[in-house]
CSV table of C-alpha atoms in Angstrom, one decimal:
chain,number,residue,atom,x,y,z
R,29,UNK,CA,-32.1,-9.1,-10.4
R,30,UNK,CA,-29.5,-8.3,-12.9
R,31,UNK,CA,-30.6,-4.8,-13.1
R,32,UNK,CA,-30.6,-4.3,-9.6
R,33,UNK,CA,-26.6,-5.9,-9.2
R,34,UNK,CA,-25.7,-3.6,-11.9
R,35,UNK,CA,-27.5,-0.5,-10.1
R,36,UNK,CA,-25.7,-1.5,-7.4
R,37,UNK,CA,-22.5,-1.8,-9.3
R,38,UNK,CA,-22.9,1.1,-10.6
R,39,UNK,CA,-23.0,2.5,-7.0
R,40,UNK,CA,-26.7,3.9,-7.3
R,41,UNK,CA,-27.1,4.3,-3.4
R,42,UNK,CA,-23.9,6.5,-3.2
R,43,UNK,CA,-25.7,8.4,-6.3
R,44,UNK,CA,-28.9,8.8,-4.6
R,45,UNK,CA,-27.2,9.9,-1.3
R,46,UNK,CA,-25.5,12.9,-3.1
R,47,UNK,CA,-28.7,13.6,-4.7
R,48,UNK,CA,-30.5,16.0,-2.1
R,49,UNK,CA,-34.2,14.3,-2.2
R,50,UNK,CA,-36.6,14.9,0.3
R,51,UNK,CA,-37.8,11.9,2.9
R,52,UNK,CA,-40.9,11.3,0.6
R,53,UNK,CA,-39.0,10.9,-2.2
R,54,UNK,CA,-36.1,8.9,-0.6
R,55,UNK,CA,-39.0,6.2,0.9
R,56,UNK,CA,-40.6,6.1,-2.5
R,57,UNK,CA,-37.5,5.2,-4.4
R,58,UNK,CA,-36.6,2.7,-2.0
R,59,UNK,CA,-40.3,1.3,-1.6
R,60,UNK,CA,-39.8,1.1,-5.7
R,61,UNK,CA,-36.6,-0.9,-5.6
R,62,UNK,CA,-38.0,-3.5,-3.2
R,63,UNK,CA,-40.6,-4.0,-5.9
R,64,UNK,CA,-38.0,-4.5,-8.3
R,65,UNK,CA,-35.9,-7.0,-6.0
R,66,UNK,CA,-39.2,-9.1,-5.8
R,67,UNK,CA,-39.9,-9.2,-9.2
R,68,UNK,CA,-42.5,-6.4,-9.8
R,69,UNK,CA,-40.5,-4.0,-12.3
R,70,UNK,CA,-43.9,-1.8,-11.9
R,71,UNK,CA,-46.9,-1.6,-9.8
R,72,UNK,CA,-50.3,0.3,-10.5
R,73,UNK,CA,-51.3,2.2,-7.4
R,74,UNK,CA,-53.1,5.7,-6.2
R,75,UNK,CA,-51.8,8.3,-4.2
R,76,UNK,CA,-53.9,7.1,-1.1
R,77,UNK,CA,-52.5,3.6,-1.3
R,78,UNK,CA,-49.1,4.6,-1.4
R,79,UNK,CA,-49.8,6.9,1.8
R,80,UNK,CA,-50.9,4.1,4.1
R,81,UNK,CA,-47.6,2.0,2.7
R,82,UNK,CA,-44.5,4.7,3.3
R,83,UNK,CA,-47.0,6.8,5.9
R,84,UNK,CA,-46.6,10.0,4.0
R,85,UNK,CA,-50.0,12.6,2.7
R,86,UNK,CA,-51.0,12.5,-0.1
R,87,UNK,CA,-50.2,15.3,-1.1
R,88,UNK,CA,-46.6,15.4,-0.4
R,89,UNK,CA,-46.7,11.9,-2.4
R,90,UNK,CA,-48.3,13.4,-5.4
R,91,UNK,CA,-45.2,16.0,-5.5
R,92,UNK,CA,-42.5,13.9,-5.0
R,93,UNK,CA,-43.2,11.4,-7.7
R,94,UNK,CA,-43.9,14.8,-10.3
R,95,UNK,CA,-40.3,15.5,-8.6
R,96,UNK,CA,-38.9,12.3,-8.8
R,97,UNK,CA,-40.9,11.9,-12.8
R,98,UNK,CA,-39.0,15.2,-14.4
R,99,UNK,CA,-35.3,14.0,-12.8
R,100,UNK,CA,-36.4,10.6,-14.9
R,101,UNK,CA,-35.6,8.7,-11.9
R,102,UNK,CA,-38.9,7.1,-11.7
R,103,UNK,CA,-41.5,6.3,-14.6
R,104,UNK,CA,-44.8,7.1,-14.2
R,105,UNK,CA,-48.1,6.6,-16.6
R,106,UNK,CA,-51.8,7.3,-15.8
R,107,UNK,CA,-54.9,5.6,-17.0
R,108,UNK,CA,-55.1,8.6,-19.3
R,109,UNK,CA,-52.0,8.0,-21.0
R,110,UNK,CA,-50.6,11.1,-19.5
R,111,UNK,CA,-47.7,11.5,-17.4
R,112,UNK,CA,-49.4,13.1,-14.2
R,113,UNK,CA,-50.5,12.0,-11.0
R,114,UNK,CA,-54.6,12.7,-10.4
R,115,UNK,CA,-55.4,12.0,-7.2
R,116,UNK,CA,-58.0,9.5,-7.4
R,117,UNK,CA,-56.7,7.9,-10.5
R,118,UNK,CA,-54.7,4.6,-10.3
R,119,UNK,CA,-51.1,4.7,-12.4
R,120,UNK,CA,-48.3,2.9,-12.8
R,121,UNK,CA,-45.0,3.4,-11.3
R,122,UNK,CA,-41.3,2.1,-12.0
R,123,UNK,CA,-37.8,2.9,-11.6
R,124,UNK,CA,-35.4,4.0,-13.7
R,125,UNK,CA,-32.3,1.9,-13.0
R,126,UNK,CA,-30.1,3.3,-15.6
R,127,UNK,CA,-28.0,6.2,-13.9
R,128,UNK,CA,-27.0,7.7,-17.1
R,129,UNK,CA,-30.7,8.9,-17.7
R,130,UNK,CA,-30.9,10.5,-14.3
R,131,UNK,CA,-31.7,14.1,-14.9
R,132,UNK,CA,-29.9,15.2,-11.6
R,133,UNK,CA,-28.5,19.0,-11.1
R,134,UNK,CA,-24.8,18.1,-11.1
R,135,UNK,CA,-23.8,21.7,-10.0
R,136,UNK,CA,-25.7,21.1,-6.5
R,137,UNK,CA,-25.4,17.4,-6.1
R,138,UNK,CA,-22.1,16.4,-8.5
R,139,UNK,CA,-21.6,14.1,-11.0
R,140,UNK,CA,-22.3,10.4,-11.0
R,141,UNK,CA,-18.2,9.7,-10.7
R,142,UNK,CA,-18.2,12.0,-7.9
R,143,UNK,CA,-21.0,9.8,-6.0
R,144,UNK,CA,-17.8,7.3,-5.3
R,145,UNK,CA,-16.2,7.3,-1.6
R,146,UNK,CA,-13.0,7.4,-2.0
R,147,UNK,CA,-10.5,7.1,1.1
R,148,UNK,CA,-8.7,11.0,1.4
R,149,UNK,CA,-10.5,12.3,-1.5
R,150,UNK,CA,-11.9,16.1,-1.9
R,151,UNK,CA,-13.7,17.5,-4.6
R,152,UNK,CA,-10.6,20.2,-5.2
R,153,UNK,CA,-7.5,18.3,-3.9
R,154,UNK,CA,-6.8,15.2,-2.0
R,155,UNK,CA,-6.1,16.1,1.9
R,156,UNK,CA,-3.4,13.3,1.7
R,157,UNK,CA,-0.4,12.6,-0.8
R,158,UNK,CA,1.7,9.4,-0.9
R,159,UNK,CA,4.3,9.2,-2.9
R,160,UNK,CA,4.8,5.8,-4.5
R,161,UNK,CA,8.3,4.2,-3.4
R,162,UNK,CA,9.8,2.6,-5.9
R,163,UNK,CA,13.0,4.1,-8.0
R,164,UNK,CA,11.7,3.3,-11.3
R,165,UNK,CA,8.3,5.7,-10.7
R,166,UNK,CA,6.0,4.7,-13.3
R,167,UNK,CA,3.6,7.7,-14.7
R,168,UNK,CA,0.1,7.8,-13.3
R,169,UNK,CA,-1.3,7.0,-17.0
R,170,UNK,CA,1.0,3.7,-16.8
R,171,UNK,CA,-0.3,2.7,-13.4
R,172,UNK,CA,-3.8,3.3,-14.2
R,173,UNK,CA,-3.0,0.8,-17.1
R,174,UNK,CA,-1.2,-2.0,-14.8
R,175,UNK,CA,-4.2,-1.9,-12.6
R,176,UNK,CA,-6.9,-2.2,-15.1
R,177,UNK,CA,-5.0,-4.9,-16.6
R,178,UNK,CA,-4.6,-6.8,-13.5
R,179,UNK,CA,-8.2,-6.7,-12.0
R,180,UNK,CA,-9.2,-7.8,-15.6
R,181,UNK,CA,-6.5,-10.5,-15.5
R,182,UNK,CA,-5.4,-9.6,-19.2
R,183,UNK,CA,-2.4,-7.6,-20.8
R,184,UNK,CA,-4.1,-6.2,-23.7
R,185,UNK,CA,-6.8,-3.7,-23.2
R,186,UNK,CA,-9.1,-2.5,-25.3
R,187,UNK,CA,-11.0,0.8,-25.5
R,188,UNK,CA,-13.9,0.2,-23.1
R,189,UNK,CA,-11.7,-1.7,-20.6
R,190,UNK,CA,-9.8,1.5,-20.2
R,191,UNK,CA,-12.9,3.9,-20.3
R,192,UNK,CA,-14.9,2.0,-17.6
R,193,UNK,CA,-12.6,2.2,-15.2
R,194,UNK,CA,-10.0,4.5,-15.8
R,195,UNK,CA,-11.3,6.8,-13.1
R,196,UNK,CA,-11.4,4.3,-10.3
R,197,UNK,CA,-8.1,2.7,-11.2
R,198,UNK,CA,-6.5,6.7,-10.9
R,199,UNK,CA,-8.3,7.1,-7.6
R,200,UNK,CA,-6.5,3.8,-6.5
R,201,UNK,CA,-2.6,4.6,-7.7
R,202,UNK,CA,-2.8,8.5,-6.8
R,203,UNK,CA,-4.1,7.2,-3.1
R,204,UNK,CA,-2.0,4.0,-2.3
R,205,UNK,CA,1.5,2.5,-3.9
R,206,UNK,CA,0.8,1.0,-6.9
R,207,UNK,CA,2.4,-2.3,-5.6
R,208,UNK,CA,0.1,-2.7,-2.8
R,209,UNK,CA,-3.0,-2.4,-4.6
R,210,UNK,CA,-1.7,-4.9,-7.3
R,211,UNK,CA,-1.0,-7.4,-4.4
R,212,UNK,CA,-4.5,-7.1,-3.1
R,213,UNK,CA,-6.5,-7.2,-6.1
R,214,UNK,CA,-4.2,-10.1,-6.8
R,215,UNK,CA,-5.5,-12.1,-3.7
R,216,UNK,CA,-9.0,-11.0,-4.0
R,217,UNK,CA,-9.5,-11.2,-7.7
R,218,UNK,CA,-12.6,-13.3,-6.9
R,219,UNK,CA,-14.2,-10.7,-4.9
R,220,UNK,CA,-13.6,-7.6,-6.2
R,221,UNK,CA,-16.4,-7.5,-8.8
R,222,UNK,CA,-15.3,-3.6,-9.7
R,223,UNK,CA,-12.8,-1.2,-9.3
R,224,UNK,CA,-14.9,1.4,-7.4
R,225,UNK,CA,-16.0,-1.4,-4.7
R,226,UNK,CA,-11.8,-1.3,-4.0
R,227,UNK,CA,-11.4,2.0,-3.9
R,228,UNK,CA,-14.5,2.9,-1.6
R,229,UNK,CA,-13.7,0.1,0.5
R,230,UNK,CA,-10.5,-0.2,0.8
R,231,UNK,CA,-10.1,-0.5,4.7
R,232,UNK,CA,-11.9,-3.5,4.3
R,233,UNK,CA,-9.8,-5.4,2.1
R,234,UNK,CA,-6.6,-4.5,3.2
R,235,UNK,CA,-7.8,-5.4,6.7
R,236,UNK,CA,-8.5,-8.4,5.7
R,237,UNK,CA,-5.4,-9.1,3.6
R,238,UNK,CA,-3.1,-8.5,6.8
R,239,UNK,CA,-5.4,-10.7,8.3
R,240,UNK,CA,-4.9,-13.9,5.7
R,241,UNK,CA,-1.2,-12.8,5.7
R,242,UNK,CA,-0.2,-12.5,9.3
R,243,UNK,CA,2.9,-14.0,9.1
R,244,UNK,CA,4.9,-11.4,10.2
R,245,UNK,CA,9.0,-11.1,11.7
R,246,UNK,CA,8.1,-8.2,14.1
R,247,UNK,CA,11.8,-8.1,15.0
R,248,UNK,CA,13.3,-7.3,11.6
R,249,UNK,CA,10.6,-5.1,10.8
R,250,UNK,CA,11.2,-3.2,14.0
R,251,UNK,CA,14.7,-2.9,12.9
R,252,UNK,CA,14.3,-1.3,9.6
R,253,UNK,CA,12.0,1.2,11.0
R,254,UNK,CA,14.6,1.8,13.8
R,255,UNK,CA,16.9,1.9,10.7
R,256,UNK,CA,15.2,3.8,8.6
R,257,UNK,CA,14.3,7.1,11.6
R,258,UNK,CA,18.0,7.1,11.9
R,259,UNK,CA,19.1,7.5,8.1
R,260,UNK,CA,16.0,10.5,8.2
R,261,UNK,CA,17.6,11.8,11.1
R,262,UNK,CA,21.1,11.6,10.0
R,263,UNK,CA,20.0,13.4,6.5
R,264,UNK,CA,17.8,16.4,8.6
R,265,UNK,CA,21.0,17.3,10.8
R,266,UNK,CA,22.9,17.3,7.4
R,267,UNK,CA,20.7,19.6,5.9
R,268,UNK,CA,20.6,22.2,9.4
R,269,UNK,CA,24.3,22.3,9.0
R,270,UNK,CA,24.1,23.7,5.6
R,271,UNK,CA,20.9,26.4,6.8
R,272,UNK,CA,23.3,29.4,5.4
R,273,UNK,CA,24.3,28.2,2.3
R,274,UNK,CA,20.6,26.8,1.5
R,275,UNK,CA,19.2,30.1,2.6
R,276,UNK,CA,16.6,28.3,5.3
R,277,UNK,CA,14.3,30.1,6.7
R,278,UNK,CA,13.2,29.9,10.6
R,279,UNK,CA,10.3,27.4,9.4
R,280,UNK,CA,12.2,25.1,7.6
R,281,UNK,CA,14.8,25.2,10.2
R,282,UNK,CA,12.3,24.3,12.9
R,283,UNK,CA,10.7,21.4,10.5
R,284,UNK,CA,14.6,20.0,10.0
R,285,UNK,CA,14.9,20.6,14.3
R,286,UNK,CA,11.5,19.1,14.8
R,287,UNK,CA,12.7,15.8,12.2
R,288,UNK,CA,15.8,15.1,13.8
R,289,UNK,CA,14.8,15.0,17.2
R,290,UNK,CA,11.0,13.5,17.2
R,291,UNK,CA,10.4,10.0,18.0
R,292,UNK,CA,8.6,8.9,15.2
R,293,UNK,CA,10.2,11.4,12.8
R,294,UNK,CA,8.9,9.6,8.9
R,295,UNK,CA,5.2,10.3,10.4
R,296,UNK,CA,6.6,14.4,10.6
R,297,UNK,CA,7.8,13.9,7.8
R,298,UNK,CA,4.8,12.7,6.2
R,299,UNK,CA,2.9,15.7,8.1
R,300,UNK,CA,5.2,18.4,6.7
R,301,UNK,CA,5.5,17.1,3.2
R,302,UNK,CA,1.4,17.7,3.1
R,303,UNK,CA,2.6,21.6,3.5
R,304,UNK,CA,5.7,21.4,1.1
R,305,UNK,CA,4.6,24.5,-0.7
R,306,UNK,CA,5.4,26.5,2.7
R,307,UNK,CA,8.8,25.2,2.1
R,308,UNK,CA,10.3,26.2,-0.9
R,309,UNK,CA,13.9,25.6,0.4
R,310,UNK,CA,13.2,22.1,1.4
R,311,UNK,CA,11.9,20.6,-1.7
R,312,UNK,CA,15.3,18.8,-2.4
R,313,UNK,CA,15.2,17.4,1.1
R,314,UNK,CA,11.4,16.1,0.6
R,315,UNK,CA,12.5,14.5,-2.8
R,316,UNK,CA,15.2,13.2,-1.4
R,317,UNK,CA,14.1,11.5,1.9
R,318,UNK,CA,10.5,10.5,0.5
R,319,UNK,CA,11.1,6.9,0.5
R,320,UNK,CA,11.6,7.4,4.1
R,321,UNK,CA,7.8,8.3,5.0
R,322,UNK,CA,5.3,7.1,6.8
R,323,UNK,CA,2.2,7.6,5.8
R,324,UNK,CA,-1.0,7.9,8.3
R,325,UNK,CA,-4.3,9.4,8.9
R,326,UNK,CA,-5.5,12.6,10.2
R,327,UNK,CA,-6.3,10.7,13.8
R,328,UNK,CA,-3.0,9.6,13.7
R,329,UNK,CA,-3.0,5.9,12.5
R,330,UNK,CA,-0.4,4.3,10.2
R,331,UNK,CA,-1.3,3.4,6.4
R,332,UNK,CA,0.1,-0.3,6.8
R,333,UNK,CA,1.2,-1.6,3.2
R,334,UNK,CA,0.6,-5.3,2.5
R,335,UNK,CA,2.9,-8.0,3.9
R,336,UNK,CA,4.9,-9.8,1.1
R,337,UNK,CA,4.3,-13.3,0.6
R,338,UNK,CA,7.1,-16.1,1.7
């Protein structure tokens, strides 16, 4: 079983969705697997008995483990000793369970790293960009460090901690402010076995944080926001008064219009700052007033950071 945790660790599902196998293959691999999760890390079988188990021919059986055999997923020996499936001749099957010795075409499929979900990530550029709060801004390298040092609850790291899981902890701090995902793996450092289970499932545990941590003064939190629109507001106007002088043009003039009029004007501000490079003029404003956004999702839902603890 501890093979089959670390597959899993090692997110070998996401792997194998990304991996662009036919049905034959997919229901042998995963016939293969439940073997391994009983106990049977290999089986000796034909070509016709493995038909009447996963209901495919044959035929298409007999390709798809040659398939599956030269990406080394699966292992494969014959009562000849060779590595080829006769069709009347039993042989013995078993999976590979080390990812790192998959043979998969990365230029069709992508990498192993790339097999992770992240929340509002691409393969050329995040859709999203939230700009961490704080005035002391740490550098992403720093962050990634703070993170790995917290979810492995020790301050000095040594070269494998930062190689494992550098590239989930970066995923984590470019995506969400650092202090929120050191709060949460904070209260679920029991849980969170790895790095890449946060990041891929990171509705999940925040969720469930606001859940455990409910305690919440709706009135004083409805008056900073109320605070905070106004201050945005008040700092849009400024800037329309000074169109001229800035040299505006009529798009950044209708972004500053549409900001200090809107209702919710931090979630336009958020919108517009995802298009910043159409607005050269503004970039002062959008450094200046990004503490004020509010971050949310394409269907129009706000990112909710953590509640403090009292």
């Amino acid at each position: 079983m501890n093979k089959i945790n670390n597959f899993i660790q090692k997110s070998g599902f996401k792997v194998l969705s990304l991996a662009n196998l036919s049905q034959c293959e997919y229901s042998l691999i995963l016939y293969l697997l439940n073997c391994e999760a009983s106990g049977l890390q290999q089986i000796v079988t034909t070509s016709h008995e493995l038909s009447a188990l996963i209901n495919h021919n044959e035929e298409k059986i007999e390709e798809s483990i040659e398939e599956l055999h030269k990406k080394n997923i699966i292992k494969i020996r014959s009562n000849n000793n060779k590595y080829h499936v006769e069709e009347t001749d039993p042989y013995s099957l078993s999976l590979q369970l080390d990812l790192t010795k998959w043979k998969i075409d990365e230029k069709n499929t992508g990498s192993i790293d790339d097999a992770i979900v992240y929340p509002f990530s691409r393969i050329d550029e995040k859709s999203l960009q939230i700009v961490k709060k704080s005035k002391k801004e740490e550098s992403i390298e720093e962050a990634c460090l703070s993170v790995i040092s917290c979810f492995l609850q020790k301050e000095n790291l040594n070269e494998d901690d930062i190689k494992n899981n550098k590239s989930s902890a970066q995923i984590l701090v470019e995506t969400y402010p650092l202090e929120h995902v050191l709060e949460i793996l904070t209260h679920f450092k029991d849980d969170i076995k790895t790095l890449s289970l946060l990041a891929s499932s990171w509705e999940h545990y925040h969720d469930k944080f606001l859940d455990e941590n409910h305690e919440i003064d709706f009135s004083q939190a409805k008056k900073r926001h109320s605070k905070s629109d106004s201050s945005l507001r008040k700092e849009a106007i400024r800037w329309l008064t000074k169109a001229e002088e800035k040299h505006l043009s009529k798009d950044e003039i209708s972004i500053l219009n549409l900001i200090s009029t809107h209702k919710h004007p931090r979630r336009q501000l958020f919108w517009a700052y995802q298009a910043k490079h159409n607005y050269k003029n503004l970039k002062d404003f959008f450094d200046e007033n990004a503490k004020h956004m509010l971050p949310v999702t394409t269907s129009g839902s706000i990112i909710k950071p953590p509640s403090k603890k009292k």
